[in-house]
CSV table of C-alpha atoms in Angstrom, one decimal:
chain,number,residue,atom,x,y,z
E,190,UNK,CA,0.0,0.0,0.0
E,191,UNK,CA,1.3,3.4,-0.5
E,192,UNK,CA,0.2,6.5,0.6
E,193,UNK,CA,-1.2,7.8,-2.4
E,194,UNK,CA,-3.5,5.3,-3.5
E,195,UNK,CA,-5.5,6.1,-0.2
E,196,UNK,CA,-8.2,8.3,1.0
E,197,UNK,CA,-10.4,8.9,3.8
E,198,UNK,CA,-13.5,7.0,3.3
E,199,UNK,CA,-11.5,3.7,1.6
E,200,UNK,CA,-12.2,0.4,3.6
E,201,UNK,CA,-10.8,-2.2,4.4
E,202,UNK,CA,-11.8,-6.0,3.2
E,203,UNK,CA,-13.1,-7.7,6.5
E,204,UNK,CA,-11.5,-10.4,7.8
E,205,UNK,CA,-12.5,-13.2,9.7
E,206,UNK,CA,-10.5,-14.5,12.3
E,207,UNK,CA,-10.9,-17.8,14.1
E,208,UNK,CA,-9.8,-18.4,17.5
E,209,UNK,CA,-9.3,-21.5,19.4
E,210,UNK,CA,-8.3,-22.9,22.7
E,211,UNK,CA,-4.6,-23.9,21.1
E,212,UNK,CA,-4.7,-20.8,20.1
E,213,UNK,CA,-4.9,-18.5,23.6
E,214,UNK,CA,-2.6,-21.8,24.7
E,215,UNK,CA,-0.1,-20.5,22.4
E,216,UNK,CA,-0.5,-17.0,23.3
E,217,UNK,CA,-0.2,-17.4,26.3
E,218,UNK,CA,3.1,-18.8,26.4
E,219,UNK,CA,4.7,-16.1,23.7
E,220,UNK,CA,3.2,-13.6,25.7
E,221,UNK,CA,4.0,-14.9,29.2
E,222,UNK,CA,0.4,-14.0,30.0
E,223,UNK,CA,-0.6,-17.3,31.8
E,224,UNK,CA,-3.9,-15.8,33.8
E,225,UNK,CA,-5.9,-18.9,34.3
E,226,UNK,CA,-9.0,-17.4,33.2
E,227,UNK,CA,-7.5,-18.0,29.6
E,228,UNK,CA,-7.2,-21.7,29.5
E,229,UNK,CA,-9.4,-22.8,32.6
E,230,UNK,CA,-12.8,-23.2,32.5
E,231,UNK,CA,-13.4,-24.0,36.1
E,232,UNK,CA,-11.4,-21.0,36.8
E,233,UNK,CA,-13.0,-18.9,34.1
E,234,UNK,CA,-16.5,-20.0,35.5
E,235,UNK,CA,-16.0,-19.8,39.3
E,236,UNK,CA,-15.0,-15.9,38.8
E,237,UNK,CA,-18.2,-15.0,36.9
E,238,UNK,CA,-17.3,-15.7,33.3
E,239,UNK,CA,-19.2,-17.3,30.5
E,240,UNK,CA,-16.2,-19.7,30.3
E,241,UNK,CA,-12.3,-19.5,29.0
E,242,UNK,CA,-11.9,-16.0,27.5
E,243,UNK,CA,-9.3,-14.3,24.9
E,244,UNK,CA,-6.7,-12.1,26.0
E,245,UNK,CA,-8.1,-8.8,25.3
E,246,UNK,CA,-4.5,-8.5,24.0
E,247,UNK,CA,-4.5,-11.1,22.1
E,248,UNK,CA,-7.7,-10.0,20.0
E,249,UNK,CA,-5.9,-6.5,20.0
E,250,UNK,CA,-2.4,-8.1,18.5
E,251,UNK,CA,-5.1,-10.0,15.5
E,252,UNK,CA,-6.6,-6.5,15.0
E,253,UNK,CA,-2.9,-5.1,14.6
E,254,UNK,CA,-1.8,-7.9,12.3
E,255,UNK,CA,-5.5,-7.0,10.0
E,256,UNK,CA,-4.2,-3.5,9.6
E,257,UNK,CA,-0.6,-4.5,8.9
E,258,UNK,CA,-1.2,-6.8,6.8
E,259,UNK,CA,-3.3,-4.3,4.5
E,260,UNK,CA,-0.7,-1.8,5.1
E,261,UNK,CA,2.2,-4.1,3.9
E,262,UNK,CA,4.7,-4.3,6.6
E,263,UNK,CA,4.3,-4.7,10.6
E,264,UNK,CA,7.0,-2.0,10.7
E,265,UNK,CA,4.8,0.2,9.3
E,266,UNK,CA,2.3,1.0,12.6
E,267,UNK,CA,3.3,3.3,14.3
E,268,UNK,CA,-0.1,4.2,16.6
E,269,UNK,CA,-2.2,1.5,17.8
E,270,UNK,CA,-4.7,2.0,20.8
E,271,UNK,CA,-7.8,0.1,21.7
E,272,UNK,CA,-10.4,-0.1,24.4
E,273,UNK,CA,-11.2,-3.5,25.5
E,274,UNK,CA,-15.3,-3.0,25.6
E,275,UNK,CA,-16.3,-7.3,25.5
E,276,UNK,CA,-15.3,-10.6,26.2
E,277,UNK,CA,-14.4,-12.9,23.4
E,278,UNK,CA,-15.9,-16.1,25.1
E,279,UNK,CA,-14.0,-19.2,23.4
E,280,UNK,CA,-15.7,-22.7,23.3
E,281,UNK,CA,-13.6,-26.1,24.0
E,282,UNK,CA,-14.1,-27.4,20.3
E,283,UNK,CA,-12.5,-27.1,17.6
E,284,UNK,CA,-14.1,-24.4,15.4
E,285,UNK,CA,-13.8,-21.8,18.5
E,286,UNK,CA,-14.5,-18.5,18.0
E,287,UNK,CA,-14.5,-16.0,15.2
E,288,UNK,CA,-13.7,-12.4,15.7
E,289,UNK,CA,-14.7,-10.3,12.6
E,290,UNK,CA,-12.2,-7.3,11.8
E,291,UNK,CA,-13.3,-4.3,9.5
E,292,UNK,CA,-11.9,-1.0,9.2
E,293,UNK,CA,-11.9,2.2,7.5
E,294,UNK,CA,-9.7,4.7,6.5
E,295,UNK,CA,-10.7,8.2,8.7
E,296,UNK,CA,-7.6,10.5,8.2
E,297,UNK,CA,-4.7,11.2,6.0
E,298,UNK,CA,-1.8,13.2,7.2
E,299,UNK,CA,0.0,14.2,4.5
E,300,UNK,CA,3.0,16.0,6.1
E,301,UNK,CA,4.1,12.6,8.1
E,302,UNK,CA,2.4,10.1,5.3
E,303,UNK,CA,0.5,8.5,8.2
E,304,UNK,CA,-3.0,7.4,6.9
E,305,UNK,CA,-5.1,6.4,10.1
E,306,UNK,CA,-7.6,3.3,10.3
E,307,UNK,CA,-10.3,2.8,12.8
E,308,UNK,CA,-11.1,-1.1,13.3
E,309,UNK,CA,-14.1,-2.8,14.1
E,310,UNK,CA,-14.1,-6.0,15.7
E,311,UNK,CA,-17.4,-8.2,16.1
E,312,UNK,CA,-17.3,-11.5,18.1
E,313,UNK,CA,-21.5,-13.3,18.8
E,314,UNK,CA,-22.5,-10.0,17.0
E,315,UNK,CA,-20.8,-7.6,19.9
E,316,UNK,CA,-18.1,-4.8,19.8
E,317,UNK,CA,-15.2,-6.3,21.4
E,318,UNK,CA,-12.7,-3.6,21.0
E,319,UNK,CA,-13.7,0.0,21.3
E,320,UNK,CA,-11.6,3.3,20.0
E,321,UNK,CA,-9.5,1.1,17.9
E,322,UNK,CA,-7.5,3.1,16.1
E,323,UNK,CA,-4.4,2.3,14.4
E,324,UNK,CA,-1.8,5.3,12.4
E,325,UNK,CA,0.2,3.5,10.1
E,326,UNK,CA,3.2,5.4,7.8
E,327,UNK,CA,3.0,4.4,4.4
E,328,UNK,CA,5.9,5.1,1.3
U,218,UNK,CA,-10.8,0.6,48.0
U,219,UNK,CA,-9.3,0.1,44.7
U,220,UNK,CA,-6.0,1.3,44.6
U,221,UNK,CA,-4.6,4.3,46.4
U,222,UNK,CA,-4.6,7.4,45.0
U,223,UNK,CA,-1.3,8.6,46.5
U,224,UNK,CA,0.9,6.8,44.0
U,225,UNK,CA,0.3,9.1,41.2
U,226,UNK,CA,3.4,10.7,39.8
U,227,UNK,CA,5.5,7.5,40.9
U,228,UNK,CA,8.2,5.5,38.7
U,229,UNK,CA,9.1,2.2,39.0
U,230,UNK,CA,12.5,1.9,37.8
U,231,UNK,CA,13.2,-1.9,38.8
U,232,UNK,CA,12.6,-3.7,35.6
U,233,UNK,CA,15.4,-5.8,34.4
U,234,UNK,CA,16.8,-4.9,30.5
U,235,UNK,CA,14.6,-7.0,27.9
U,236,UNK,CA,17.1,-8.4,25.5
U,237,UNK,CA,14.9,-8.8,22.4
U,238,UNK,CA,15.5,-12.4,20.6
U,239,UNK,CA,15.2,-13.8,17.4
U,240,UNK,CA,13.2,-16.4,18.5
U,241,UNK,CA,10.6,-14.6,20.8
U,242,UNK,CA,9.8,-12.7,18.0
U,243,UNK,CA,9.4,-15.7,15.9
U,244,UNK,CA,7.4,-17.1,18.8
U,245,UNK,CA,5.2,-14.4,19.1
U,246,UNK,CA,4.9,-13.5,15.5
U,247,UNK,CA,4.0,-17.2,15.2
U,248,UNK,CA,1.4,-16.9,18.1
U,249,UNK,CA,-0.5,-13.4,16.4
U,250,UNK,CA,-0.4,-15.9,13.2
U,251,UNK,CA,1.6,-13.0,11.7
U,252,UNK,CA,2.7,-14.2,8.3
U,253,UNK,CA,4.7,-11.3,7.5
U,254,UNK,CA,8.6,-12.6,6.9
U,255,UNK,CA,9.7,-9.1,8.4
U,256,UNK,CA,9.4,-11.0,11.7
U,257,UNK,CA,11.2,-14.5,10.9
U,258,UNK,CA,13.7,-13.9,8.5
U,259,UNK,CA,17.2,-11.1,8.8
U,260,UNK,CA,17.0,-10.9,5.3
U,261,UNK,CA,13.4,-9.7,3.8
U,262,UNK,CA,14.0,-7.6,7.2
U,263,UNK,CA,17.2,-5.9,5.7
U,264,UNK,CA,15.3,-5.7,2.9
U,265,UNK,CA,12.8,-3.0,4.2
U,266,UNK,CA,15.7,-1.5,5.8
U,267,UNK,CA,16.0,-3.1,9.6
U,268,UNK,CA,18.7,-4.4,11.3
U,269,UNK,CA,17.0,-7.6,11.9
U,270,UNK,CA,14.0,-9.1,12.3
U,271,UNK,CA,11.0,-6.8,13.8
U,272,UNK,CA,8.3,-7.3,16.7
U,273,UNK,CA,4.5,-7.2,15.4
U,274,UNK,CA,3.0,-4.1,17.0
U,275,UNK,CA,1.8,-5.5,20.0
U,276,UNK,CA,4.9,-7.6,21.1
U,277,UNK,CA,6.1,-4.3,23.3
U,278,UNK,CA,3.2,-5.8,26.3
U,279,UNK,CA,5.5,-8.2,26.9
U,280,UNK,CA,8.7,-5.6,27.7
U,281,UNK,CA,6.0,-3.3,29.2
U,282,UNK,CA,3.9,-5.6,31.6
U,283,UNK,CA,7.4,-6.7,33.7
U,284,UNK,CA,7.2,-3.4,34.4
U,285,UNK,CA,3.9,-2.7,35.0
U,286,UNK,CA,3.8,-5.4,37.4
U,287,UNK,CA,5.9,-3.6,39.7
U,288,UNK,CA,3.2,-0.7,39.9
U,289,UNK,CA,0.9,-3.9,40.7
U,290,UNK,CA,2.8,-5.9,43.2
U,291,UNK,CA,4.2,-2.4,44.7
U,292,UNK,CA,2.6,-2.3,48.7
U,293,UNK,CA,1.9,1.5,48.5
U,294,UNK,CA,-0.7,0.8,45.7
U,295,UNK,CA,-3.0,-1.4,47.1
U,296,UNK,CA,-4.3,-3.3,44.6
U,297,UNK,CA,-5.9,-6.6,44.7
U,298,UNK,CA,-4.4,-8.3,41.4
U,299,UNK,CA,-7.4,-10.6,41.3
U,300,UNK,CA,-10.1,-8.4,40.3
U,301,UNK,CA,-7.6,-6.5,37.9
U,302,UNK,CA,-9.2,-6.2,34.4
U,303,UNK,CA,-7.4,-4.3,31.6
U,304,UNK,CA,-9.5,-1.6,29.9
U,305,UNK,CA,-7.2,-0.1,27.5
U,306,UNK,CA,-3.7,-0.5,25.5
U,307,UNK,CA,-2.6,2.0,23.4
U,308,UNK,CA,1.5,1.8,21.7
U,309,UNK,CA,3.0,4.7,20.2
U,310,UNK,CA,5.9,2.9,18.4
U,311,UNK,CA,8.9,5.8,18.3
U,312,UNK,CA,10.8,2.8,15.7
U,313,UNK,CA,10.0,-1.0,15.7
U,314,UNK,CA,11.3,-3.2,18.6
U,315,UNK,CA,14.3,-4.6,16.2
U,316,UNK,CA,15.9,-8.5,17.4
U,317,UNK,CA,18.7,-7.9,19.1
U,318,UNK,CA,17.5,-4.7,21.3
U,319,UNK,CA,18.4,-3.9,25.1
U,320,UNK,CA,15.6,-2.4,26.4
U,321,UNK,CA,14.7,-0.5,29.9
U,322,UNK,CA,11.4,0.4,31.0
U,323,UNK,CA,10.2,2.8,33.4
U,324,UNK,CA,6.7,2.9,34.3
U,325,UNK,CA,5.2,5.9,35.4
U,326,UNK,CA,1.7,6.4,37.3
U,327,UNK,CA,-0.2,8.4,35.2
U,328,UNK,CA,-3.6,8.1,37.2
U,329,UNK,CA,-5.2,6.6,39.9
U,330,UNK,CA,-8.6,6.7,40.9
U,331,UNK,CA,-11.4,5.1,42.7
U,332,UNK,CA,-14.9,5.3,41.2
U,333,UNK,CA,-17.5,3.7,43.0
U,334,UNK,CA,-15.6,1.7,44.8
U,335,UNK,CA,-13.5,0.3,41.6
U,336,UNK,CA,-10.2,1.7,41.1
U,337,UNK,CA,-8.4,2.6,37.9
U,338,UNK,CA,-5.2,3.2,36.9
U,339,UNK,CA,-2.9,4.6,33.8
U,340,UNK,CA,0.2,3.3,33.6
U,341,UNK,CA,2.7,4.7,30.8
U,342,UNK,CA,5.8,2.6,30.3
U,343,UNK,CA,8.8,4.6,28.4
U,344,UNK,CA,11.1,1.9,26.6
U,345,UNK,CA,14.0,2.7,25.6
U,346,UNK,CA,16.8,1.2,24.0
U,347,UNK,CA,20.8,0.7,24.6
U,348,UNK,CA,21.6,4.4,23.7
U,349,UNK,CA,18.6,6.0,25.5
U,350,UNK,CA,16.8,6.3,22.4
U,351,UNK,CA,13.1,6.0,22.4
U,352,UNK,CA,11.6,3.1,21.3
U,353,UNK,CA,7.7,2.8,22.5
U,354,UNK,CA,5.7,4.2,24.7
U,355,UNK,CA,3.1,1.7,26.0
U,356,UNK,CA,0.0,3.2,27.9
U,357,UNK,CA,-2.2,0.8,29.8
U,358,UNK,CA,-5.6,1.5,32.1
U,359,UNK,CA,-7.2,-1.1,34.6
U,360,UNK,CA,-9.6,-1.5,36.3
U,361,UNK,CA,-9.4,-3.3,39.9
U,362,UNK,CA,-13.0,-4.1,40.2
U,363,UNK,CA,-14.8,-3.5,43.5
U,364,UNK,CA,-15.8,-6.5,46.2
U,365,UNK,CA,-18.7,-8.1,45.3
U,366,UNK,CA,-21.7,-7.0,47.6
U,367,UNK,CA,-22.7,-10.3,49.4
């Protein structure tokens, strides 16, 4: 992507995103985040939770990889802020959940080539992130 | 009660230096199902004009929340881990985290408030690298969420 084939207004092609139990197993040990409420039920359960839940960061780190991805380099970000708004329940089988990513171009800044996306991501027809906004720097 | 108010304006200087890996960022690019080669291979990195391989966007919670940790373990906060939920993240990358980097942290209490009987708390954690140099700035709130009435 560069910088001047985009405008305010462009979207972005969705993107569905499935998450799993091996999945938050996995991020979990990358990220060191072992909180027991991600892999757990009983744990998830006995605290008031629907069941074993995402990392809030780990559906923030997919959202990142969405907008990178379009962007065309990870190195590219140089913003990204989110508000974590829902819980991203994930069932013990194997299709797990899907998290749904759009997002849409709202500014460009032409003086520091930073174009800035706001994401929407939809899990069971909820907003899981709020104020997602990524600034990426494009060529 | 939250978390006590009195510890904005602290810093927590006690992190150890993150020495930034190869394979951690292979790991975690691996884990964020991050195809991008920019994170796995020195080359297509050099390529786009880094050093080495890069950290997605996000792998900078893993330098910052050592250091967060100290605001949450530290006595003179008050906070009850247990009932900690995070509320928001926000990175402002200065450069990528780049394989290979020594990096220190300082977190600094930004806010701290008690609302209703739930606290929250802003935590901004400067990283920077060997020479000083800013690398990320990684801004967290949570929420420490109030005993439950029964």
């Amino acid at each position: 992507m560069k910088f001047g084939e985009v405008a305010a207004g462009d979207e972005l092609p969705p993107a569905d995103i499935t998450v799993t139990r091996a999945d938050l197993i996995r991020y979990a040990g990358a990220s060191g985040d072992f909180n027991v409420i991600h892999w757990n039920d009983r744990v998830a359960t006995s605290v008031g939770l629907p069941g074993v839940i995402a990392h809030g960061m780990y559906t923030m780190a997919l959202g990142g990889r969405y907008v990178s991805d379009w962007a065309g380099g990870a190195g590219a970000v140089v913003e990204y802020g989110v508000r974590f708004t829902n819980l991203v329940p994930v069932p013990d089988d194997d299709s797990g959940a899907t998290v749904t990513f759009s997002g849409k171009v709202t500014k460009t800044d032409e003086a520091a080539s930073t174009v800035t996306v706001t994401l929407t991501a939809l899990a069971g027809g909820q907003k899981v992130l709020g104020k997602a906004i990524a600034v990426v720097r494009l060529p | 009660m939250g978390v006590n108010p009195e510890i904005v304006g602290k810093t927590y200087t006690g992190a150890p230096v993150y020495e930034v890996g190869r394979e951690k960022i292979r790991e975690f690019a691996e884990a964020v199902r991050s195809a991008d080669p920019v994170h796995t291979d020195p080359e297509a990195a050099r390529a786009q004009g880094y050093a080495d391989v890069i950290a997605p966007p996000t792998f900078a919670i893993v330098v910052a929340q050592r250091c967060e940790g100290l605001v949450m373990a530290d006595p003179d906060a008050g906070i009850d881990y247990s009932r900690l939920v995070h509320g928001e993240q926000r990175f402002t990358h200065h450069r990528p985290i780049v394989a290979g980097d020594r990096l220190t942290s300082v977190a600094h209490v930004d806010d701290a408030r008690v609302m209703a009987g739930n606290g929250r708390v802003v935590t901004r954690v400067e990283i920077t690298d060997a020479a000083g140099e800013p690398v990320t700035t990684a801004v967290s709130m949570v929420l420490i969420r109030a005993e439950d009435e029964k």
